mmCIF file of C-alpha atoms and ligand atoms in Angstrom:
data_model
loop_
_atom_site.group_PDB
_atom_site.id
_atom_site.type_symbol
_atom_site.label_atom_id
_atom_site.label_comp_id
_atom_site.label_asym_id
_atom_site.label_seq_id
_atom_site.Cartn_x
_atom_site.Cartn_y
_atom_site.Cartn_z
ATOM 1 C CA MET A 176 83.054 60.014 61.790
ATOM 2 C CA THR A 177 81.819 56.732 60.320
ATOM 3 C CA THR A 178 79.485 54.146 61.729
ATOM 4 C CA ASN A 179 78.832 50.556 60.864
ATOM 5 C CA ALA A 180 75.155 49.900 61.475
ATOM 6 C CA THR A 181 74.562 46.211 61.957
ATOM 7 C CA GLY A 182 71.440 46.162 64.131
ATOM 8 C CA ASN A 183 68.954 46.255 61.278
ATOM 9 C CA GLY A 184 71.076 44.119 59.026
ATOM 10 C CA ALA A 185 72.428 47.054 57.013
ATOM 11 C CA HIS A 186 76.039 48.153 56.656
ATOM 12 C CA ALA A 187 76.275 51.778 55.716
ATOM 13 C CA ALA A 188 79.072 54.288 55.908
ATOM 14 C CA GLU A 189 77.565 57.430 57.421
ATOM 15 C CA THR A 190 78.930 60.921 57.528
ATOM 16 C CA ASN A 191 77.895 63.685 59.921
ATOM 17 C CA VAL A 192 76.572 61.304 62.486
ATOM 18 C CA GLU A 193 76.332 62.821 65.954
ATOM 19 C CA GLU A 194 77.638 60.708 68.799
ATOM 20 C CA VAL A 195 74.766 61.797 71.017
ATOM 21 C CA ILE A 196 71.753 64.040 70.680
ATOM 22 C CA ILE A 197 70.007 65.225 73.829
ATOM 23 C CA ILE A 198 66.393 66.276 73.485
ATOM 24 C CA GLY A 199 65.183 68.689 76.151
ATOM 25 C CA SER A 200 66.741 71.565 78.094
ATOM 26 C CA GLY A 201 65.722 71.019 81.704
ATOM 27 C CA PRO A 202 68.114 69.968 84.483
ATOM 28 C CA ALA A 203 68.245 66.374 83.149
ATOM 29 C CA GLY A 204 69.134 67.522 79.620
ATOM 30 C CA PHE A 205 71.799 70.037 80.619
ATOM 31 C CA THR A 206 73.381 67.568 83.024
ATOM 32 C CA ALA A 207 73.485 64.948 80.255
ATOM 33 C CA GLY A 208 75.090 67.643 78.094
ATOM 34 C CA LEU A 209 77.715 68.419 80.724
ATOM 35 C CA TYR A 210 78.715 64.781 81.221
ATOM 36 C CA THR A 211 78.724 63.734 77.568
ATOM 37 C CA ALA A 212 80.680 66.887 76.689
ATOM 38 C CA ARG A 213 83.274 66.042 79.310
ATOM 39 C CA ALA A 214 83.443 62.557 77.775
ATOM 40 C CA ASN A 215 84.433 64.367 74.559
ATOM 41 C CA LEU A 216 81.296 63.317 72.680
ATOM 42 C CA LYS A 217 80.500 66.874 71.501
ATOM 43 C CA PRO A 218 76.805 66.489 72.297
ATOM 44 C CA LEU A 219 74.095 68.348 70.444
ATOM 45 C CA LEU A 220 71.294 69.514 72.751
ATOM 46 C CA LEU A 221 67.980 70.494 71.163
ATOM 47 C CA THR A 222 66.077 72.678 73.604
ATOM 48 C CA GLY A 223 62.421 72.212 72.625
ATOM 49 C CA ASN A 224 59.918 75.054 72.836
ATOM 50 C CA GLU A 225 59.974 75.384 76.607
ATOM 51 C CA TYR A 226 63.577 76.297 77.220
ATOM 52 C CA GLY A 227 64.677 75.192 80.683
ATOM 53 C CA GLY A 228 61.502 73.176 81.216
ATOM 54 C CA GLN A 229 59.412 73.450 84.363
ATOM 55 C CA VAL A 230 62.243 74.681 86.536
ATOM 56 C CA SER A 231 62.471 77.874 84.495
ATOM 57 C CA LEU A 232 58.949 78.704 85.751
ATOM 58 C CA THR A 233 60.000 78.383 89.383
ATOM 59 C CA TYR A 234 60.536 81.589 91.320
ATOM 60 C CA ASP A 235 62.666 80.272 94.127
ATOM 61 C CA ILE A 236 64.513 76.957 94.474
ATOM 62 C CA GLU A 237 65.336 76.227 98.098
ATOM 63 C CA ASN A 238 66.125 72.511 97.933
ATOM 64 C CA TYR A 239 68.813 72.188 95.288
ATOM 65 C CA PRO A 240 72.006 71.315 97.155
ATOM 66 C CA GLY A 241 74.866 73.781 97.012
ATOM 67 C CA PHE A 242 72.697 76.908 97.019
ATOM 68 C CA PRO A 243 71.765 77.532 100.670
ATOM 69 C CA GLU A 244 70.742 81.093 99.822
ATOM 70 C CA SER A 245 68.300 79.689 97.168
ATOM 71 C CA LEU A 246 68.212 80.812 93.556
ATOM 72 C CA SER A 247 65.617 81.336 90.841
ATOM 73 C CA GLY A 248 64.752 78.669 88.261
ATOM 74 C CA PRO A 249 65.899 80.773 85.278
ATOM 75 C CA ASP A 250 69.167 81.507 87.087
ATOM 76 C CA LEU A 251 69.794 77.802 87.663
ATOM 77 C CA VAL A 252 68.989 76.980 84.023
ATOM 78 C CA GLU A 253 71.444 79.628 82.763
ATOM 79 C CA ARG A 254 74.162 78.280 85.053
ATOM 80 C CA MET A 255 73.546 74.714 83.881
ATOM 81 C CA LYS A 256 73.602 75.792 80.228
ATOM 82 C CA ALA A 257 76.819 77.791 80.687
ATOM 83 C CA GLN A 258 78.508 74.837 82.408
ATOM 84 C CA ALA A 259 77.421 72.382 79.687
ATOM 85 C CA GLU A 260 78.561 74.766 76.918
ATOM 86 C CA LYS A 261 81.887 75.410 78.631
ATOM 87 C CA PHE A 262 82.857 71.792 77.906
ATOM 88 C CA GLY A 263 81.539 71.697 74.357
ATOM 89 C CA THR A 264 77.784 71.036 74.395
ATOM 90 C CA ARG A 265 76.181 72.633 71.332
ATOM 91 C CA VAL A 266 72.786 74.061 72.260
ATOM 92 C CA GLU A 267 70.278 74.594 69.440
ATOM 93 C CA PHE A 268 66.950 76.336 70.036
ATOM 94 C CA ASP A 269 64.819 74.008 67.971
ATOM 95 C CA TYR A 270 61.837 71.720 68.567
ATOM 96 C CA VAL A 271 62.097 68.046 67.731
ATOM 97 C CA SER A 272 59.101 66.972 65.675
ATOM 98 C CA GLU A 273 60.087 63.351 65.006
ATOM 99 C CA ILE A 274 62.524 60.672 66.047
ATOM 100 C CA VAL A 275 63.212 57.479 64.100
ATOM 101 C CA VAL A 276 64.550 54.740 66.353
ATOM 102 C CA ASP A 277 63.897 51.601 64.323
ATOM 103 C CA GLN A 278 67.029 52.142 62.267
ATOM 104 C CA HIS A 279 70.590 53.077 63.186
ATOM 105 C CA PRO A 280 71.961 55.715 63.196
ATOM 106 C CA PHE A 281 68.785 57.168 64.678
ATOM 107 C CA ILE A 282 67.169 60.137 62.950
ATOM 108 C CA VAL A 283 65.994 63.332 64.630
ATOM 109 C CA ARG A 284 63.893 65.820 62.668
ATOM 110 C CA THR A 285 63.037 69.300 63.908
ATOM 111 C CA SER A 286 60.335 71.857 63.230
ATOM 112 C CA GLY A 287 63.162 74.154 62.166
ATOM 113 C CA GLY A 288 63.643 71.853 59.150
ATOM 114 C CA GLN A 289 66.827 70.118 60.318
ATOM 115 C CA GLU A 290 67.482 66.403 60.062
ATOM 116 C CA TYR A 291 70.189 64.902 62.237
ATOM 117 C CA LYS A 292 71.608 61.405 62.554
ATOM 118 C CA ALA A 293 72.828 60.130 65.896
ATOM 119 C CA LYS A 294 74.437 57.024 67.314
ATOM 120 C CA SER A 295 72.726 57.549 70.656
ATOM 121 C CA LEU A 296 69.867 59.605 72.043
ATOM 122 C CA ILE A 297 69.121 60.934 75.504
ATOM 123 C CA LEU A 298 65.454 61.837 75.855
ATOM 124 C CA SER A 299 64.735 64.427 78.538
ATOM 125 C CA THR A 300 61.569 66.090 77.296
ATOM 126 C CA GLY A 301 60.086 66.455 80.783
ATOM 127 C CA ALA A 302 56.443 66.984 81.630
ATOM 128 C CA SER A 303 53.812 69.686 81.188
ATOM 129 C CA PRO A 304 51.002 70.881 83.455
ATOM 130 C CA ARG A 305 47.885 68.728 83.647
ATOM 131 C CA TYR A 306 44.656 70.562 82.811
ATOM 132 C CA LEU A 307 41.409 70.387 84.745
ATOM 133 C CA GLN A 308 39.509 69.736 81.528
ATOM 134 C CA ILE A 309 36.393 71.614 82.552
ATOM 135 C CA PRO A 310 34.256 74.042 80.538
ATOM 136 C CA GLY A 311 35.734 77.534 80.325
ATOM 137 C CA GLU A 312 39.285 76.455 81.231
ATOM 138 C CA LYS A 313 40.721 76.656 77.732
ATOM 139 C CA GLU A 314 38.689 79.684 76.772
ATOM 140 C CA PHE A 315 40.005 81.711 79.723
ATOM 141 C CA THR A 316 43.602 80.504 79.727
ATOM 142 C CA GLY A 317 45.660 83.691 79.699
ATOM 143 C CA LYS A 318 42.529 85.662 80.654
ATOM 144 C CA GLY A 319 42.474 84.670 84.313
ATOM 145 C CA VAL A 320 43.353 80.977 84.146
ATOM 146 C CA SER A 321 47.081 80.327 84.581
ATOM 147 C CA TYR A 322 49.491 77.434 85.153
ATOM 148 C CA CYS A 323 52.439 79.605 86.203
ATOM 149 C CA ALA A 324 52.398 81.867 89.244
ATOM 150 C CA THR A 325 55.913 83.104 88.508
ATOM 151 C CA CYS A 326 54.818 84.253 85.061
ATOM 152 C CA ASP A 327 51.397 85.683 85.853
ATOM 153 C CA GLY A 328 51.279 86.426 89.599
ATOM 154 C CA PHE A 329 52.239 90.044 89.022
ATOM 155 C CA PHE A 330 48.979 90.685 87.101
ATOM 156 C CA PHE A 331 46.935 89.840 90.193
ATOM 157 C CA ARG A 332 48.217 92.592 92.459
ATOM 158 C CA GLY A 333 45.532 93.358 95.054
ATOM 159 C CA LYS A 334 43.167 90.761 93.547
ATOM 160 C CA ASP A 335 41.458 87.580 94.680
ATOM 161 C CA VAL A 336 42.841 84.306 93.322
ATOM 162 C CA LEU A 337 42.163 80.599 93.630
ATOM 163 C CA VAL A 338 44.861 77.933 93.622
ATOM 164 C CA ILE A 339 43.766 74.450 92.619
ATOM 165 C CA GLY A 340 45.601 71.378 93.939
ATOM 166 C CA GLY A 341 47.055 70.003 97.136
ATOM 167 C CA GLY A 342 50.616 69.032 96.196
ATOM 168 C CA ASP A 343 53.945 70.815 96.678
ATOM 169 C CA SER A 344 53.416 72.930 93.560
ATOM 170 C CA ALA A 345 50.004 74.220 94.649
ATOM 171 C CA VAL A 346 51.227 75.108 98.132
ATOM 172 C CA GLU A 347 54.489 76.656 96.973
ATOM 173 C CA GLU A 348 52.738 78.738 94.323
ATOM 174 C CA ALA A 349 49.955 79.772 96.722
ATOM 175 C CA LEU A 350 52.630 81.119 99.063
ATOM 176 C CA PHE A 351 54.286 82.939 96.180
ATOM 177 C CA LEU A 352 50.977 84.475 95.090
ATOM 178 C CA THR A 353 50.507 86.095 98.515
ATOM 179 C CA LYS A 354 53.203 88.565 97.414
ATOM 180 C CA PHE A 355 50.660 90.028 95.003
ATOM 181 C CA ALA A 356 47.097 88.901 95.664
ATOM 182 C CA SER A 357 44.917 90.261 98.485
ATOM 183 C CA ARG A 358 43.446 86.805 99.138
ATOM 184 C CA VAL A 359 44.493 83.306 98.046
ATOM 185 C CA ARG A 360 42.082 80.411 98.448
ATOM 186 C CA VAL A 361 43.526 76.924 97.945
ATOM 187 C CA ILE A 362 40.913 74.504 96.658
ATOM 188 C CA HIS A 363 41.671 70.844 97.243
ATOM 189 C CA ARG A 364 39.552 67.826 96.386
ATOM 190 C CA ARG A 365 40.289 66.070 99.708
ATOM 191 C CA ASP A 366 40.637 67.150 103.340
ATOM 192 C CA LYS A 367 44.404 66.517 103.541
ATOM 193 C CA LEU A 368 47.202 68.053 101.553
ATOM 194 C CA ARG A 369 49.670 65.950 99.630
ATOM 195 C CA ALA A 370 52.358 68.642 100.023
ATOM 196 C CA GLY A 371 55.357 68.240 102.342
ATOM 197 C CA LYS A 372 55.016 69.185 106.010
ATOM 198 C CA LEU A 373 57.285 72.241 105.925
ATOM 199 C CA LEU A 374 55.298 73.788 103.071
ATOM 200 C CA GLN A 375 52.041 72.943 104.833
ATOM 201 C CA GLU A 376 53.189 74.711 107.993
ATOM 202 C CA ARG A 377 54.045 77.837 106.003
ATOM 203 C CA LEU A 378 50.698 77.674 104.228
ATOM 204 C CA PHE A 379 48.630 77.386 107.399
ATOM 205 C CA ALA A 380 50.623 80.196 109.030
ATOM 206 C CA ASN A 381 49.955 82.641 106.187
ATOM 207 C CA ALA A 382 47.098 85.018 107.010
ATOM 208 C CA LYS A 383 46.322 85.705 103.343
ATOM 209 C CA ILE A 384 45.629 82.037 102.572
ATOM 210 C CA GLU A 385 42.347 80.191 103.177
ATOM 211 C CA MET A 386 41.701 76.505 102.534
ATOM 212 C CA VAL A 387 38.617 75.234 100.718
ATOM 213 C CA TRP A 388 38.554 71.492 101.401
ATOM 214 C CA ASN A 389 36.731 68.667 99.622
ATOM 215 C CA THR A 390 35.996 70.791 96.586
ATOM 216 C CA VAL A 391 36.541 70.547 92.826
ATOM 217 C CA LEU A 392 35.828 73.043 90.072
ATOM 218 C CA THR A 393 33.219 72.151 87.485
ATOM 219 C CA GLU A 394 33.319 75.275 85.316
ATOM 220 C CA VAL A 395 35.251 78.492 84.855
ATOM 221 C CA VAL A 396 32.865 81.419 84.517
ATOM 222 C CA GLY A 397 33.877 84.568 82.668
ATOM 223 C CA ALA A 398 32.412 87.865 81.581
ATOM 224 C CA ASP A 399 33.748 90.432 79.090
ATOM 225 C CA GLY A 400 36.726 88.216 78.278
ATOM 226 C CA SER A 401 38.005 87.569 81.793
ATOM 227 C CA VAL A 402 37.374 85.239 84.703
ATOM 228 C CA VAL A 403 34.756 86.302 87.250
ATOM 229 C CA GLY A 404 34.196 83.053 89.156
ATOM 230 C CA VAL A 405 34.008 79.279 89.253
ATOM 231 C CA LYS A 406 31.310 76.700 89.744
ATOM 232 C CA THR A 407 32.219 74.139 92.384
ATOM 233 C CA LEU A 408 31.181 70.734 93.647
ATOM 234 C CA ASP A 409 31.570 69.484 97.204
ATOM 235 C CA THR A 410 33.194 66.050 96.873
ATOM 236 C CA VAL A 411 31.624 64.837 100.158
ATOM 237 C CA THR A 412 28.069 66.217 100.077
ATOM 238 C CA GLY A 413 27.667 66.665 96.315
ATOM 239 C CA ALA A 414 26.514 70.263 96.889
ATOM 240 C CA GLU A 415 27.058 72.683 94.023
ATOM 241 C CA GLY A 416 28.461 76.136 94.710
ATOM 242 C CA TYR A 417 29.902 79.288 93.183
ATOM 243 C CA LEU A 418 32.953 81.339 94.147
ATOM 244 C CA GLU A 419 33.712 84.790 92.813
ATOM 245 C CA THR A 420 37.354 85.354 91.904
ATOM 246 C CA ASP A 421 39.688 87.225 89.570
ATOM 247 C CA GLY A 422 42.117 84.448 88.780
ATOM 248 C CA ILE A 423 42.627 80.684 88.862
ATOM 249 C CA PHE A 424 46.039 79.059 89.195
ATOM 250 C CA VAL A 425 45.945 75.354 88.371
ATOM 251 C CA PHE A 426 48.577 72.990 89.860
ATOM 252 C CA VAL A 427 47.115 69.504 89.614
ATOM 253 C CA GLY A 428 50.180 67.590 88.511
ATOM 254 C CA HIS A 429 51.936 67.001 85.221
ATOM 255 C CA LEU A 430 51.813 64.758 82.176
ATOM 256 C CA PRO A 431 54.952 63.413 80.480
ATOM 257 C CA ASN A 432 55.837 65.006 77.132
ATOM 258 C CA ASN A 433 55.846 61.748 75.187
ATOM 259 C CA THR A 434 54.395 62.674 71.785
ATOM 260 C CA LEU A 435 57.703 61.842 70.084
ATOM 261 C CA MET A 436 57.883 58.411 71.689
ATOM 262 C CA GLN A 437 54.355 57.059 71.251
ATOM 263 C CA GLY A 438 54.323 53.825 69.282
ATOM 264 C CA LYS A 439 58.132 53.804 69.136
ATOM 265 C CA LEU A 440 59.376 53.213 72.662
ATOM 266 C CA ALA A 441 57.895 51.373 75.637
ATOM 267 C CA LEU A 442 55.734 53.641 77.830
ATOM 268 C CA ASP A 443 54.026 52.763 81.109
ATOM 269 C CA GLU A 444 50.286 53.134 81.719
ATOM 270 C CA ASP A 445 50.755 56.825 82.645
ATOM 271 C CA GLY A 446 52.806 57.567 79.557
ATOM 272 C CA HIS A 447 56.282 57.680 81.112
ATOM 273 C CA LEU A 448 59.167 56.107 79.228
ATOM 274 C CA ILE A 449 60.049 52.775 80.778
ATOM 275 C CA VAL A 450 63.754 52.499 81.540
ATOM 276 C CA ASP A 451 65.911 50.114 83.503
ATOM 277 C CA LYS A 452 68.287 51.135 86.285
ATOM 278 C CA LYS A 453 70.829 52.158 83.671
ATOM 279 C CA MET A 454 68.391 54.647 82.111
ATOM 280 C CA ARG A 455 68.092 52.415 79.039
ATOM 281 C CA THR A 456 64.807 52.409 77.159
ATOM 282 C CA ASN A 457 63.783 49.255 75.308
ATOM 283 C CA ILE A 458 65.783 50.349 72.253
ATOM 284 C CA PRO A 459 69.576 49.994 72.620
ATOM 285 C CA GLY A 460 71.280 53.376 72.356
ATOM 286 C CA VAL A 461 68.204 55.343 73.460
ATOM 287 C CA PHE A 462 68.364 56.594 77.044
ATOM 288 C CA ALA A 463 66.019 58.737 79.122
ATOM 289 C CA ALA A 464 66.273 61.048 82.128
ATOM 290 C CA GLY A 465 64.049 63.380 84.133
ATOM 291 C CA GLU A 466 60.279 63.554 84.298
ATOM 292 C CA ILE A 467 59.750 61.785 80.993
ATOM 293 C CA MET A 468 60.755 58.592 82.832
ATOM 294 C CA ASP A 469 60.321 59.520 86.506
ATOM 295 C CA LYS A 470 56.894 59.728 88.070
ATOM 296 C CA VAL A 471 58.105 59.187 91.606
ATOM 297 C CA TYR A 472 60.697 61.762 92.641
ATOM 298 C CA LYS A 473 60.385 64.643 90.163
ATOM 299 C CA GLN A 474 62.930 66.917 91.820
ATOM 300 C CA VAL A 475 65.633 69.053 90.219
ATOM 301 C CA ALA A 476 68.155 67.038 92.225
ATOM 302 C CA THR A 477 66.860 63.679 90.957
ATOM 303 C CA SER A 478 66.597 64.902 87.358
ATOM 304 C CA VAL A 479 70.227 65.990 87.547
ATOM 305 C CA GLY A 480 71.210 62.538 88.845
ATOM 306 C CA GLN A 481 69.240 60.790 86.121
ATOM 307 C CA GLY A 482 70.791 63.039 83.454
ATOM 308 C CA CYS A 483 74.233 62.156 84.772
ATOM 309 C CA SER A 484 73.455 58.409 84.773
ATOM 310 C CA ALA A 485 71.987 58.527 81.259
ATOM 311 C CA ALA A 486 75.072 60.370 79.985
ATOM 312 C CA MET A 487 77.450 57.859 81.567
ATOM 313 C CA GLN A 488 75.485 54.957 80.141
ATOM 314 C CA ALA A 489 75.370 56.554 76.678
ATOM 315 C CA THR A 490 79.136 56.991 76.862
ATOM 316 C CA ARG A 491 79.582 53.313 77.773
ATOM 317 C CA PHE A 492 77.190 52.269 75.040
ATOM 318 C CA LEU A 493 79.204 54.174 72.416
ATOM 319 C CA GLU A 494 82.471 52.651 73.634
ATOM 320 C CA GLU A 495 80.979 49.156 73.450
ATOM 321 C CA MET A 496 79.506 49.876 70.034
ATOM 322 C CA GLU A 497 82.904 50.985 68.732
ATOM 323 C CA ALA A 498 84.421 47.745 70.012
ATOM 324 C CA GLU A 499 81.666 45.255 69.270
ATOM 325 C CA GLY A 500 79.351 46.834 66.704
ATOM 326 C CA MET A 501 75.784 48.006 67.081
ATOM 327 C CA PRO A 502 73.529 45.571 68.968
ATOM 328 C CA SER A 503 70.247 44.439 67.477
ATOM 329 C CA LEU A 504 67.529 47.072 67.485
ATOM 330 C CA GLU A 505 65.004 44.442 68.480
ATOM 331 C CA ALA A 506 63.219 45.543 71.634
ATOM 332 C CA ASP A 507 65.203 44.298 74.591
ATOM 333 C CA PRO A 508 63.290 41.701 76.602
ATOM 334 C CA ARG A 509 65.040 42.493 79.912
ATOM 335 C CA GLU A 510 62.897 43.705 82.763
ATOM 336 C CA LEU A 511 62.445 47.462 82.801
ATOM 337 C CA VAL A 512 62.293 48.503 86.380
ATOM 338 C CA TYR A 513 63.030 52.127 87.234
ATOM 339 C CA ALA A 514 60.410 53.182 89.786
HETATM 340 P P1 LIG B 153 51.322 66.241 92.606
HETATM 341 O O1 LIG B 153 52.217 66.003 93.760
HETATM 342 O O2 LIG B 153 50.961 65.143 91.690
HETATM 343 O O3 LIG B 153 49.993 66.889 93.195
HETATM 344 C C1 LIG B 153 48.888 67.158 92.372
HETATM 345 C C2 LIG B 153 47.742 67.641 93.246
HETATM 346 O O4 LIG B 153 46.657 67.954 92.410
HETATM 347 C C3 LIG B 153 47.286 66.591 94.246
HETATM 348 O O5 LIG B 153 47.019 67.204 95.478
HETATM 349 C C4 LIG B 153 46.023 66.033 93.600
HETATM 350 O O6 LIG B 153 45.067 65.641 94.537
HETATM 351 C C5 LIG B 153 45.512 67.229 92.840
HETATM 352 N N1 LIG B 153 44.756 66.859 91.634
HETATM 353 C C6 LIG B 153 45.117 66.016 90.642
HETATM 354 N N2 LIG B 153 44.188 65.987 89.677
HETATM 355 C C7 LIG B 153 43.211 66.826 90.077
HETATM 356 C C8 LIG B 153 41.967 67.235 89.508
HETATM 357 N N3 LIG B 153 41.571 66.783 88.305
HETATM 358 N N4 LIG B 153 41.217 68.123 90.182
HETATM 359 C C9 LIG B 153 41.616 68.592 91.385
HETATM 360 N N5 LIG B 153 42.787 68.271 91.970
HETATM 361 C C10 LIG B 153 43.564 67.394 91.318
HETATM 362 O O7 LIG B 153 51.892 67.395 91.631
HETATM 363 P P2 LIG B 153 52.813 68.671 91.967
HETATM 364 O O8 LIG B 153 52.342 69.393 93.158
HETATM 365 O O9 LIG B 153 52.921 69.390 90.667
HETATM 366 O O10 LIG B 153 54.215 68.017 92.305
HETATM 367 C C11 LIG B 153 54.832 67.153 91.350
HETATM 368 C C12 LIG B 153 56.143 66.647 91.929
HETATM 369 O O11 LIG B 153 57.058 67.722 92.026
HETATM 370 C C13 LIG B 153 56.000 66.050 93.312
HETATM 371 O O12 LIG B 153 56.853 64.931 93.417
HETATM 372 C C14 LIG B 153 56.465 67.153 94.228
HETATM 373 O O13 LIG B 153 57.020 66.654 95.426
HETATM 374 C C15 LIG B 153 57.517 67.830 93.353
HETATM 375 N N6 LIG B 153 57.652 69.253 93.714
HETATM 376 C C16 LIG B 153 58.512 69.532 94.727
HETATM 377 C C17 LIG B 153 58.654 70.844 95.137
HETATM 378 C C18 LIG B 153 59.603 71.127 96.272
HETATM 379 O O14 LIG B 153 60.268 70.211 96.724
HETATM 380 N N7 LIG B 153 59.692 72.349 96.749
HETATM 381 C C19 LIG B 153 57.924 71.861 94.539
HETATM 382 C C20 LIG B 153 57.036 71.537 93.520
HETATM 383 C C21 LIG B 153 56.892 70.215 93.134
HETATM 384 P P3 LIG B 153 45.270 64.358 95.483
HETATM 385 O O15 LIG B 153 46.237 64.796 96.547
HETATM 386 O O16 LIG B 153 43.901 64.064 95.981
HETATM 387 O O17 LIG B 153 45.818 63.289 94.590
#
């Protein structure tokens, strides 16, 4: 396959240039793989270190259409991978350490020592858990502090745990933890949950769960290498307190995985990639899908839709490029509006 790169003024015959490289292996990435494979683009999908992304840490998915009996996150990821591979997606378990997007073909370098060239990129690197950033949190991560109930809940059989946060994740994971823990206290910084009503109803109906309102943690306290309690602050009265516990599960939102993009692509004030309604970033040929660009919906179903849109737009871009040549790599001045 040869490419004429005109955007940066150069004309170079390139060999081994991928049509499309997809970075990230969550629902957005695998859907982009499925659609670009079916468009005969032979996509290369680089998984990153967290194969499957956040959904692979989810015990039970009840709201992904087509599975009324619900299914586990890892199960869904395996099905998506199998479907993408069936049509020709090549999945490589490697971590992308650098992208170069100011020249075309773009360059993708991995920690496994590979260097790839690509005519188009679909970035679907997702998001990672936000930390509380309080003393003791880092020190006791894996020793009582966890960000994944599915992974670690089992170790708290018959124990007391705290869940931090008031969103869907905190409530869903608190409910899951009642399978193991003897008591689950949900600590929320306000007096109203952000979580959806159905989850709230289940939470309030569960006898093992207690709410601790208007409270934040100020320190994780440990002894002999494991968590024994937390220091707290009442957000209304300012009173300091202490709660004994065996484990702390933190679900206070997520941050976009944008390390690769910083200084290279337009990001919003929260660090999400800015894209237009066609999933285009400010560099022609670079598309994005999933939680790296979406801070509003953040559902498996929406990530799948965004992955599909990004794939269709990448396909169109490649067709237009074949016909008309590569557009300028100058940042596109059009309004970037996905929100
Ligand atoms: P989220 O909706 O952003 O909620 C984060 C929660 O953490 C909020 O309640 C927030 O409090 C609290 N918080 C943030 N920073 C904090 C801090 N430093 N200290 C204490 N509390 C803090 O995040 P999420 O629950 O992970 O959900 C993310 C997205 O995924 C949402 O769109 C959600 O709907 C979706 N999701 C859906 C499902 C489902 O449909 N079953 C399951 C999981 C997640 P405030 O409320 O005061 O801001």
